[in-house]
mmCIF file of C-alpha atoms in Angstrom:
data_model
loop_
_atom_site.group_PDB
_atom_site.id
_atom_site.type_symbol
_atom_site.label_atom_id
_atom_site.label_comp_id
_atom_site.label_asym_id
_atom_site.label_seq_id
_atom_site.Cartn_x
_atom_site.Cartn_y
_atom_site.Cartn_z
ATOM 1 C CA MET A 1 122.218 81.012 53.070
ATOM 2 C CA LEU A 2 125.545 82.804 53.451
ATOM 3 C CA THR A 3 127.614 83.103 50.279
ATOM 4 C CA GLN A 4 131.262 83.808 49.551
ATOM 5 C CA GLU A 5 130.205 87.249 48.292
ATOM 6 C CA HIS A 6 128.407 87.894 51.562
ATOM 7 C CA GLU A 7 131.337 86.830 53.714
ATOM 8 C CA PHE A 8 134.002 88.749 51.760
ATOM 9 C CA LEU A 9 133.427 92.208 53.261
ATOM 10 C CA ILE A 10 132.848 90.733 56.719
ATOM 11 C CA GLU A 11 136.272 89.085 56.476
ATOM 12 C CA LEU A 12 137.929 92.335 55.405
ATOM 13 C CA VAL A 13 136.355 94.165 58.349
ATOM 14 C CA ARG A 14 137.505 91.398 60.686
ATOM 15 C CA HIS A 15 141.080 92.084 59.582
ATOM 16 C CA ARG A 16 140.697 95.883 59.647
ATOM 17 C CA PRO A 17 137.648 97.127 61.588
ATOM 18 C CA SER A 18 138.440 100.748 60.677
ATOM 19 C CA LEU A 19 137.407 99.899 57.095
ATOM 20 C CA VAL A 20 133.818 100.767 58.070
ATOM 21 C CA ALA A 21 134.961 104.311 58.922
ATOM 22 C CA THR A 22 136.594 104.571 55.500
ATOM 23 C CA LEU A 23 133.392 103.471 53.776
ATOM 24 C CA LEU A 24 131.329 105.954 55.778
ATOM 25 C CA ALA A 25 133.741 108.709 54.745
ATOM 26 C CA GLU A 26 133.223 107.738 51.100
ATOM 27 C CA VAL A 27 129.525 108.605 51.438
ATOM 28 C CA GLY A 28 130.230 111.836 53.301
ATOM 29 C CA LEU A 29 129.475 110.750 56.866
ATOM 30 C CA LYS A 30 132.006 112.077 59.354
ATOM 31 C CA VAL A 31 133.116 109.703 62.090
ATOM 32 C CA PRO A 32 134.290 111.137 65.457
ATOM 33 C CA ALA A 33 138.026 111.044 66.150
ATOM 34 C CA PHE A 34 139.083 107.674 67.548
ATOM 35 C CA LYS A 35 142.269 105.864 68.551
ATOM 36 C CA GLU A 36 141.113 102.327 67.806
ATOM 37 C CA ALA A 37 138.383 100.523 65.896
ATOM 38 C CA ARG A 38 137.486 97.139 67.303
ATOM 39 C CA LEU A 39 134.955 94.409 66.734
ATOM 40 C CA GLU A 40 132.057 94.039 69.152
ATOM 41 C CA SER A 41 129.590 91.210 69.620
ATOM 42 C CA ALA A 42 127.194 91.055 66.678
ATOM 43 C CA ASP A 43 124.433 89.551 68.839
ATOM 44 C CA LEU A 44 121.766 92.227 69.240
ATOM 45 C CA ASN A 45 119.016 90.449 71.146
ATOM 46 C CA ASP A 46 116.452 92.242 73.244
ATOM 47 C CA CYS A 47 114.821 90.777 76.360
ATOM 48 C CA ARG A 48 112.554 88.515 74.288
ATOM 49 C CA PRO A 49 113.707 85.203 72.817
ATOM 50 C CA THR A 50 113.678 86.486 69.206
ATOM 51 C CA GLU A 51 117.225 86.251 67.837
ATOM 52 C CA TYR A 52 118.756 89.328 66.226
ATOM 53 C CA ARG A 53 122.276 89.124 64.849
ATOM 54 C CA ALA A 54 123.996 91.664 62.618
ATOM 55 C CA ASP A 55 126.675 90.735 60.105
ATOM 56 C CA SER A 56 129.288 92.749 61.996
ATOM 57 C CA VAL A 57 129.536 95.429 64.678
ATOM 58 C CA VAL A 58 132.495 97.811 65.049
ATOM 59 C CA ALA A 59 133.064 100.317 67.857
ATOM 60 C CA MET A 60 135.309 103.368 67.583
ATOM 61 C CA VAL A 61 137.193 103.906 70.821
ATOM 62 C CA ASP A 62 138.947 106.972 72.210
ATOM 63 C CA ASP A 63 139.454 106.074 75.893
ATOM 64 C CA LYS A 64 135.755 105.163 75.739
ATOM 65 C CA ARG A 65 133.405 104.159 72.944
ATOM 66 C CA VAL A 66 132.533 107.255 70.917
ATOM 67 C CA PHE A 67 130.750 105.716 67.923
ATOM 68 C CA ALA A 68 129.540 102.331 66.702
ATOM 69 C CA VAL A 69 128.629 100.866 63.323
ATOM 70 C CA VAL A 70 126.253 98.031 62.509
ATOM 71 C CA LEU A 71 127.422 96.559 59.202
ATOM 72 C CA GLU A 72 124.960 94.616 57.061
ATOM 73 C CA VAL A 73 125.797 93.014 53.704
ATOM 74 C CA GLN A 74 122.813 92.665 51.368
ATOM 75 C CA ARG A 75 122.926 91.014 47.964
ATOM 76 C CA ARG A 76 119.389 92.240 47.373
ATOM 77 C CA TYR A 77 116.694 94.341 49.023
ATOM 78 C CA ASP A 78 114.787 92.558 51.797
ATOM 79 C CA ARG A 79 111.767 94.385 53.235
ATOM 80 C CA ARG A 80 111.924 92.237 56.389
ATOM 81 C CA LYS A 81 115.027 94.229 57.352
ATOM 82 C CA HIS A 82 112.732 97.222 57.935
ATOM 83 C CA TRP A 83 111.681 95.486 61.154
ATOM 84 C CA SER A 84 115.064 94.141 62.310
ATOM 85 C CA TRP A 85 117.451 97.002 61.463
ATOM 86 C CA PRO A 86 115.880 99.487 63.924
ATOM 87 C CA VAL A 87 116.178 96.816 66.621
ATOM 88 C CA TYR A 88 119.889 96.410 65.861
ATOM 89 C CA LEU A 89 120.569 100.109 66.325
ATOM 90 C CA ALA A 90 118.400 100.622 69.405
ATOM 91 C CA THR A 91 119.827 97.548 71.150
ATOM 92 C CA LEU A 92 123.428 98.440 70.331
ATOM 93 C CA ARG A 93 122.931 102.051 71.416
ATOM 94 C CA ALA A 94 121.513 100.887 74.759
ATOM 95 C CA ARG A 95 124.380 98.453 75.246
ATOM 96 C CA LEU A 96 127.325 100.685 74.280
ATOM 97 C CA LYS A 97 125.889 104.049 75.380
ATOM 98 C CA CYS A 98 127.134 105.885 72.271
ATOM 99 C CA PRO A 99 125.811 107.080 68.897
ATOM 100 C CA CYS A 100 125.277 104.265 66.401
ATOM 101 C CA VAL A 101 124.851 104.133 62.626
ATOM 102 C CA LEU A 102 123.590 101.477 60.221
ATOM 103 C CA LEU A 103 125.929 100.842 57.263
ATOM 104 C CA VAL A 104 124.571 98.610 54.488
ATOM 105 C CA PHE A 105 126.788 97.315 51.679
ATOM 106 C CA CYS A 106 125.119 96.088 48.498
ATOM 107 C CA PRO A 107 127.188 95.095 45.417
ATOM 108 C CA ASP A 108 124.302 95.793 43.012
ATOM 109 C CA ALA A 109 123.561 99.473 42.277
ATOM 110 C CA ALA A 110 119.813 99.060 41.764
ATOM 111 C CA GLU A 111 119.405 96.924 44.879
ATOM 112 C CA ALA A 112 121.555 99.384 46.848
ATOM 113 C CA ARG A 113 119.122 102.178 46.032
ATOM 114 C CA ARG A 114 116.220 100.044 47.283
ATOM 115 C CA CYS A 115 118.121 99.231 50.500
ATOM 116 C CA ALA A 116 118.393 102.977 51.121
ATOM 117 C CA THR A 117 114.585 103.229 51.492
ATOM 118 C CA HIS A 118 113.740 105.269 54.593
ATOM 119 C CA ILE A 119 112.131 103.386 57.453
ATOM 120 C CA ASP A 120 109.317 105.336 59.113
ATOM 121 C CA MET A 121 109.163 104.258 62.738
ATOM 122 C CA GLY A 122 105.711 105.785 63.259
ATOM 123 C CA HIS A 123 106.840 108.162 65.994
ATOM 124 C CA PRO A 124 106.883 111.823 64.852
ATOM 125 C CA GLY A 125 110.306 112.747 63.477
ATOM 126 C CA TRP A 126 111.730 109.255 63.914
ATOM 127 C CA VAL A 127 112.788 107.975 60.485
ATOM 128 C CA LEU A 128 115.713 105.608 60.025
ATOM 129 C CA CYS A 129 117.696 106.378 56.863
ATOM 130 C CA PRO A 130 120.122 103.492 56.189
ATOM 131 C CA VAL A 131 123.586 104.582 55.062
ATOM 132 C CA VAL A 132 124.117 102.471 51.951
ATOM 133 C CA VAL A 133 127.341 101.828 50.048
ATOM 134 C CA GLY A 134 126.920 100.412 46.561
ATOM 135 C CA PRO A 135 129.275 100.113 43.584
ATOM 136 C CA GLU A 136 129.026 103.839 42.918
ATOM 137 C CA GLN A 137 130.291 104.665 46.408
ATOM 138 C CA VAL A 138 133.248 102.246 46.451
ATOM 139 C CA PRO A 139 136.308 104.113 45.081
ATOM 140 C CA MET A 140 138.043 102.711 42.011
ATOM 141 C CA ILE A 141 141.597 102.332 43.276
ATOM 142 C CA THR A 142 144.193 102.530 40.500
ATOM 143 C CA ASP A 143 146.941 104.256 42.506
ATOM 144 C CA ILE A 144 149.661 101.966 43.854
ATOM 145 C CA ALA A 145 150.341 104.168 46.885
ATOM 146 C CA ARG A 146 146.751 103.985 48.054
ATOM 147 C CA ALA A 147 146.610 100.266 47.273
ATOM 148 C CA ILE A 148 149.523 99.607 49.642
ATOM 149 C CA ALA A 149 148.160 101.919 52.337
ATOM 150 C CA GLU A 150 144.616 100.493 52.210
ATOM 151 C CA PRO A 151 144.782 96.842 51.068
ATOM 152 C CA GLU A 152 141.321 95.951 52.387
ATOM 153 C CA LEU A 153 139.639 98.806 50.519
ATOM 154 C CA THR A 154 141.666 97.894 47.425
ATOM 155 C CA ALA A 155 140.419 94.311 47.580
ATOM 156 C CA LEU A 156 136.833 95.525 47.882
ATOM 157 C CA SER A 157 137.419 97.887 44.956
ATOM 158 C CA ALA A 158 138.722 94.999 42.842
ATOM 159 C CA VAL A 159 135.673 92.863 43.595
ATOM 160 C CA VAL A 160 133.251 95.703 42.829
ATOM 161 C CA HIS A 161 134.983 97.176 39.772
ATOM 162 C CA GLY A 162 137.092 94.284 38.440
ATOM 163 C CA ASP A 163 134.408 93.305 35.940
ATOM 164 C CA GLY A 164 133.890 96.887 34.694
ATOM 165 C CA ASP A 165 135.379 99.008 31.910
ATOM 166 C CA GLU A 166 138.400 99.975 34.026
ATOM 167 C CA GLY A 167 138.578 96.618 35.768
ATOM 168 C CA LEU A 168 141.983 95.590 34.450
ATOM 169 C CA LYS A 169 143.564 98.760 35.875
ATOM 170 C CA VAL A 170 142.131 97.979 39.296
ATOM 171 C CA LEU A 171 143.329 94.379 39.131
ATOM 172 C CA GLN A 172 146.792 95.470 37.976
ATOM 173 C CA VAL A 173 147.193 97.759 40.994
ATOM 174 C CA LEU A 174 145.964 94.984 43.287
ATOM 175 C CA HIS A 175 148.567 92.678 41.751
ATOM 176 C CA ASP A 176 151.414 95.230 41.929
ATOM 177 C CA SER A 177 150.761 95.966 45.597
ATOM 178 C CA GLN A 178 151.134 92.329 46.691
ATOM 179 C CA GLN A 179 154.890 92.339 47.271
ATOM 180 C CA HIS A 180 154.510 95.128 49.843
ATOM 181 C CA LEU A 181 151.786 93.472 51.934
ATOM 182 C CA SER A 182 151.783 90.960 54.764
ATOM 183 C CA GLN A 183 151.129 87.311 53.984
ATOM 184 C CA GLU A 184 147.629 87.613 55.400
ATOM 185 C CA GLN A 185 146.846 90.671 53.284
ATOM 186 C CA ARG A 186 148.111 88.917 50.157
ATOM 187 C CA SER A 187 145.422 86.293 50.646
ATOM 188 C CA TYR A 188 142.805 88.924 49.745
ATOM 189 C CA SER A 189 143.768 88.568 46.082
ATOM 190 C CA ASP A 190 142.769 84.885 46.137
ATOM 191 C CA LEU A 191 139.324 85.853 47.402
ATOM 192 C CA VAL A 192 139.033 88.566 44.749
ATOM 193 C CA LEU A 193 139.881 86.179 41.917
ATOM 194 C CA ALA A 194 137.461 83.597 43.293
ATOM 195 C CA LEU A 195 134.607 86.111 43.173
ATOM 196 C CA LEU A 196 135.280 87.570 39.717
ATOM 197 C CA PRO A 197 134.041 85.923 36.484
ATOM 198 C CA GLU A 198 136.536 83.452 35.042
ATOM 199 C CA SER A 199 136.620 85.424 31.780
ATOM 200 C CA VAL A 200 137.913 88.520 33.620
ATOM 201 C CA VAL A 201 140.563 86.553 35.512
ATOM 202 C CA THR A 202 141.765 84.833 32.327
ATOM 203 C CA LYS A 203 141.981 88.117 30.389
ATOM 204 C CA PHE A 204 143.965 89.766 33.176
ATOM 205 C CA ARG A 205 146.460 86.895 33.339
ATOM 206 C CA GLU A 206 146.938 86.950 29.552
ATOM 207 C CA ILE A 207 147.611 90.700 29.516
ATOM 208 C CA ALA A 208 150.008 90.486 32.462
ATOM 209 C CA VAL A 209 152.085 87.792 30.734
ATOM 210 C CA ALA A 210 152.067 89.654 27.401
ATOM 211 C CA VAL A 211 153.303 92.865 28.987
ATOM 212 C CA LEU A 212 156.183 91.100 30.710
ATOM 213 C CA ASP A 213 157.217 89.389 27.462
ATOM 214 C CA GLU A 214 157.221 92.672 25.533
ATOM 215 C CA ILE A 215 159.539 94.546 27.925
ATOM 216 C CA LYS A 216 162.908 93.761 26.358
ATOM 217 C CA HIS A 217 164.623 97.100 25.628
ATOM 218 C CA PRO A 218 166.899 98.074 28.559
ATOM 219 C CA TRP A 219 165.882 101.767 28.343
ATOM 220 C CA VAL A 220 162.223 100.798 28.667
ATOM 221 C CA ARG A 221 162.998 98.531 31.613
ATOM 222 C CA GLY A 222 164.896 101.374 33.280
ATOM 223 C CA TRP A 223 162.015 103.769 32.737
ATOM 224 C CA ILE A 224 159.592 101.244 34.258
ATOM 225 C CA ALA A 225 161.917 100.711 37.236
ATOM 226 C CA HIS A 226 161.966 104.464 37.830
ATOM 227 C CA GLY A 227 158.170 104.520 37.741
ATOM 228 C CA GLU A 228 158.020 101.675 40.260
ATOM 229 C CA SER A 229 160.440 103.509 42.569
ATOM 230 C CA LEU A 230 158.360 106.665 42.462
ATOM 231 C CA GLY A 231 155.208 104.658 43.142
ATOM 232 C CA GLU A 232 156.808 102.946 46.125
ATOM 233 C CA ALA A 233 158.077 106.277 47.472
ATOM 234 C CA LYS A 234 154.559 107.719 47.253
ATOM 235 C CA ALA A 235 153.236 104.600 48.965
ATOM 236 C CA ILE A 236 155.617 105.142 51.891
ATOM 237 C CA LEU A 237 154.421 108.732 52.288
ATOM 238 C CA MET A 238 150.771 107.695 52.123
ATOM 239 C CA VAL A 239 151.251 104.975 54.755
ATOM 240 C CA LEU A 240 152.977 107.437 57.093
ATOM 241 C CA GLU A 241 150.308 110.096 56.590
ATOM 242 C CA THR A 242 147.478 107.564 56.946
ATOM 243 C CA ARG A 243 148.960 106.584 60.323
ATOM 244 C CA GLY A 244 148.966 110.255 61.382
ATOM 245 C CA LEU A 245 152.765 110.715 61.365
ATOM 246 C CA GLU A 246 153.965 114.191 60.388
ATOM 247 C CA VAL A 247 156.320 114.219 57.383
ATOM 248 C CA SER A 248 158.570 117.254 56.890
ATOM 249 C CA ASP A 249 159.307 118.673 53.426
ATOM 250 C CA GLU A 250 162.940 117.567 53.779
ATOM 251 C CA THR A 251 161.919 113.995 54.603
ATOM 252 C CA ARG A 252 159.384 113.950 51.772
ATOM 253 C CA GLU A 253 162.069 115.011 49.269
ATOM 254 C CA ARG A 254 164.481 112.382 50.599
ATOM 255 C CA ILE A 255 161.921 109.597 50.168
ATOM 256 C CA LEU A 256 160.814 110.711 46.697
ATOM 257 C CA ALA A 257 164.432 111.044 45.520
ATOM 258 C CA CYS A 258 165.345 107.472 46.483
ATOM 259 C CA THR A 259 165.576 104.997 43.570
ATOM 260 C CA ASP A 260 167.195 102.084 45.384
ATOM 261 C CA GLN A 261 164.624 99.268 45.416
ATOM 262 C CA GLU A 262 166.085 97.510 48.456
ATOM 263 C CA THR A 263 166.003 100.716 50.507
ATOM 264 C CA LEU A 264 162.458 101.569 49.398
ATOM 265 C CA GLU A 265 161.193 98.093 50.270
ATOM 266 C CA SER A 266 162.821 98.368 53.700
ATOM 267 C CA TRP A 267 161.140 101.730 54.285
ATOM 268 C CA ILE A 268 157.741 100.399 53.197
ATOM 269 C CA HIS A 269 157.892 97.572 55.739
ATOM 270 C CA LYS A 270 159.030 99.961 58.490
ATOM 271 C CA ALA A 271 156.379 102.572 57.633
ATOM 272 C CA VAL A 272 153.654 100.249 58.892
ATOM 273 C CA THR A 273 155.057 100.017 62.432
ATOM 274 C CA VAL A 274 157.392 102.968 63.182
ATOM 275 C CA ARG A 275 156.345 105.358 65.952
ATOM 276 C CA SER A 276 158.047 108.350 64.314
ATOM 277 C CA VAL A 277 159.282 109.189 60.814
ATOM 278 C CA GLU A 278 162.864 109.337 62.098
ATOM 279 C CA GLU A 279 162.733 105.593 62.919
ATOM 280 C CA LEU A 280 162.265 104.937 59.200
ATOM 281 C CA PHE A 281 165.942 105.709 58.546
ATOM 282 C CA ASP A 282 167.456 103.807 61.489
#
């Protein structure tokens, strides 16, 4: 039976297929250069009537397909996957005519280690080693700039780490990034809160309200506003650099020196779509 936990990562990948490349990078696997990441059919049937369907399939495209990822979400280790996962890869490789990798996400650390068990195919030298991402491999995002640049990864980070020792920091960054995201991206926070224990959600809301009530001194408010401006300026730079746009030292200094909230918010929205850094200031 599919669960909300199971569907969460699949939904994030549906919105941003390149998220699988980010997760692979977190475990040290280099993905070939690509211009676009796009979803492919997750049906991986062979010529027999047995049905094989992966959770998600993403292809990296650079004029042609250069790499593909089979994404599987596992709440727990399932030995039956030792028979189906090799079929997924072989079928996809034959269909797309490009290298393919199996990426398994498991939210439980112990189960993730079991999912990483090597699969001996029997043929000499042919051993499938699943690439597994567990809680230890998902980065704990507490930086507002990265949260704005990578909202899908931030949402995943909040789900994985929100109930941990540093959970409130992760949730705070998720919350602070909301005003800079699209309406669709803001909906991730609802999914995060739905998946976290009620006790964690309640504690976060209580702390957030308490902090707002305590900020009364104008000097403190000004200091916080300056911190927010610097965070937003860094977010703009990260978005531009993530999109591969070259930022000169002069432009970097201009962005970091800006303290006008209206201007910074305008630049953040433009940074997502501009074709050159110069367009940011038009």
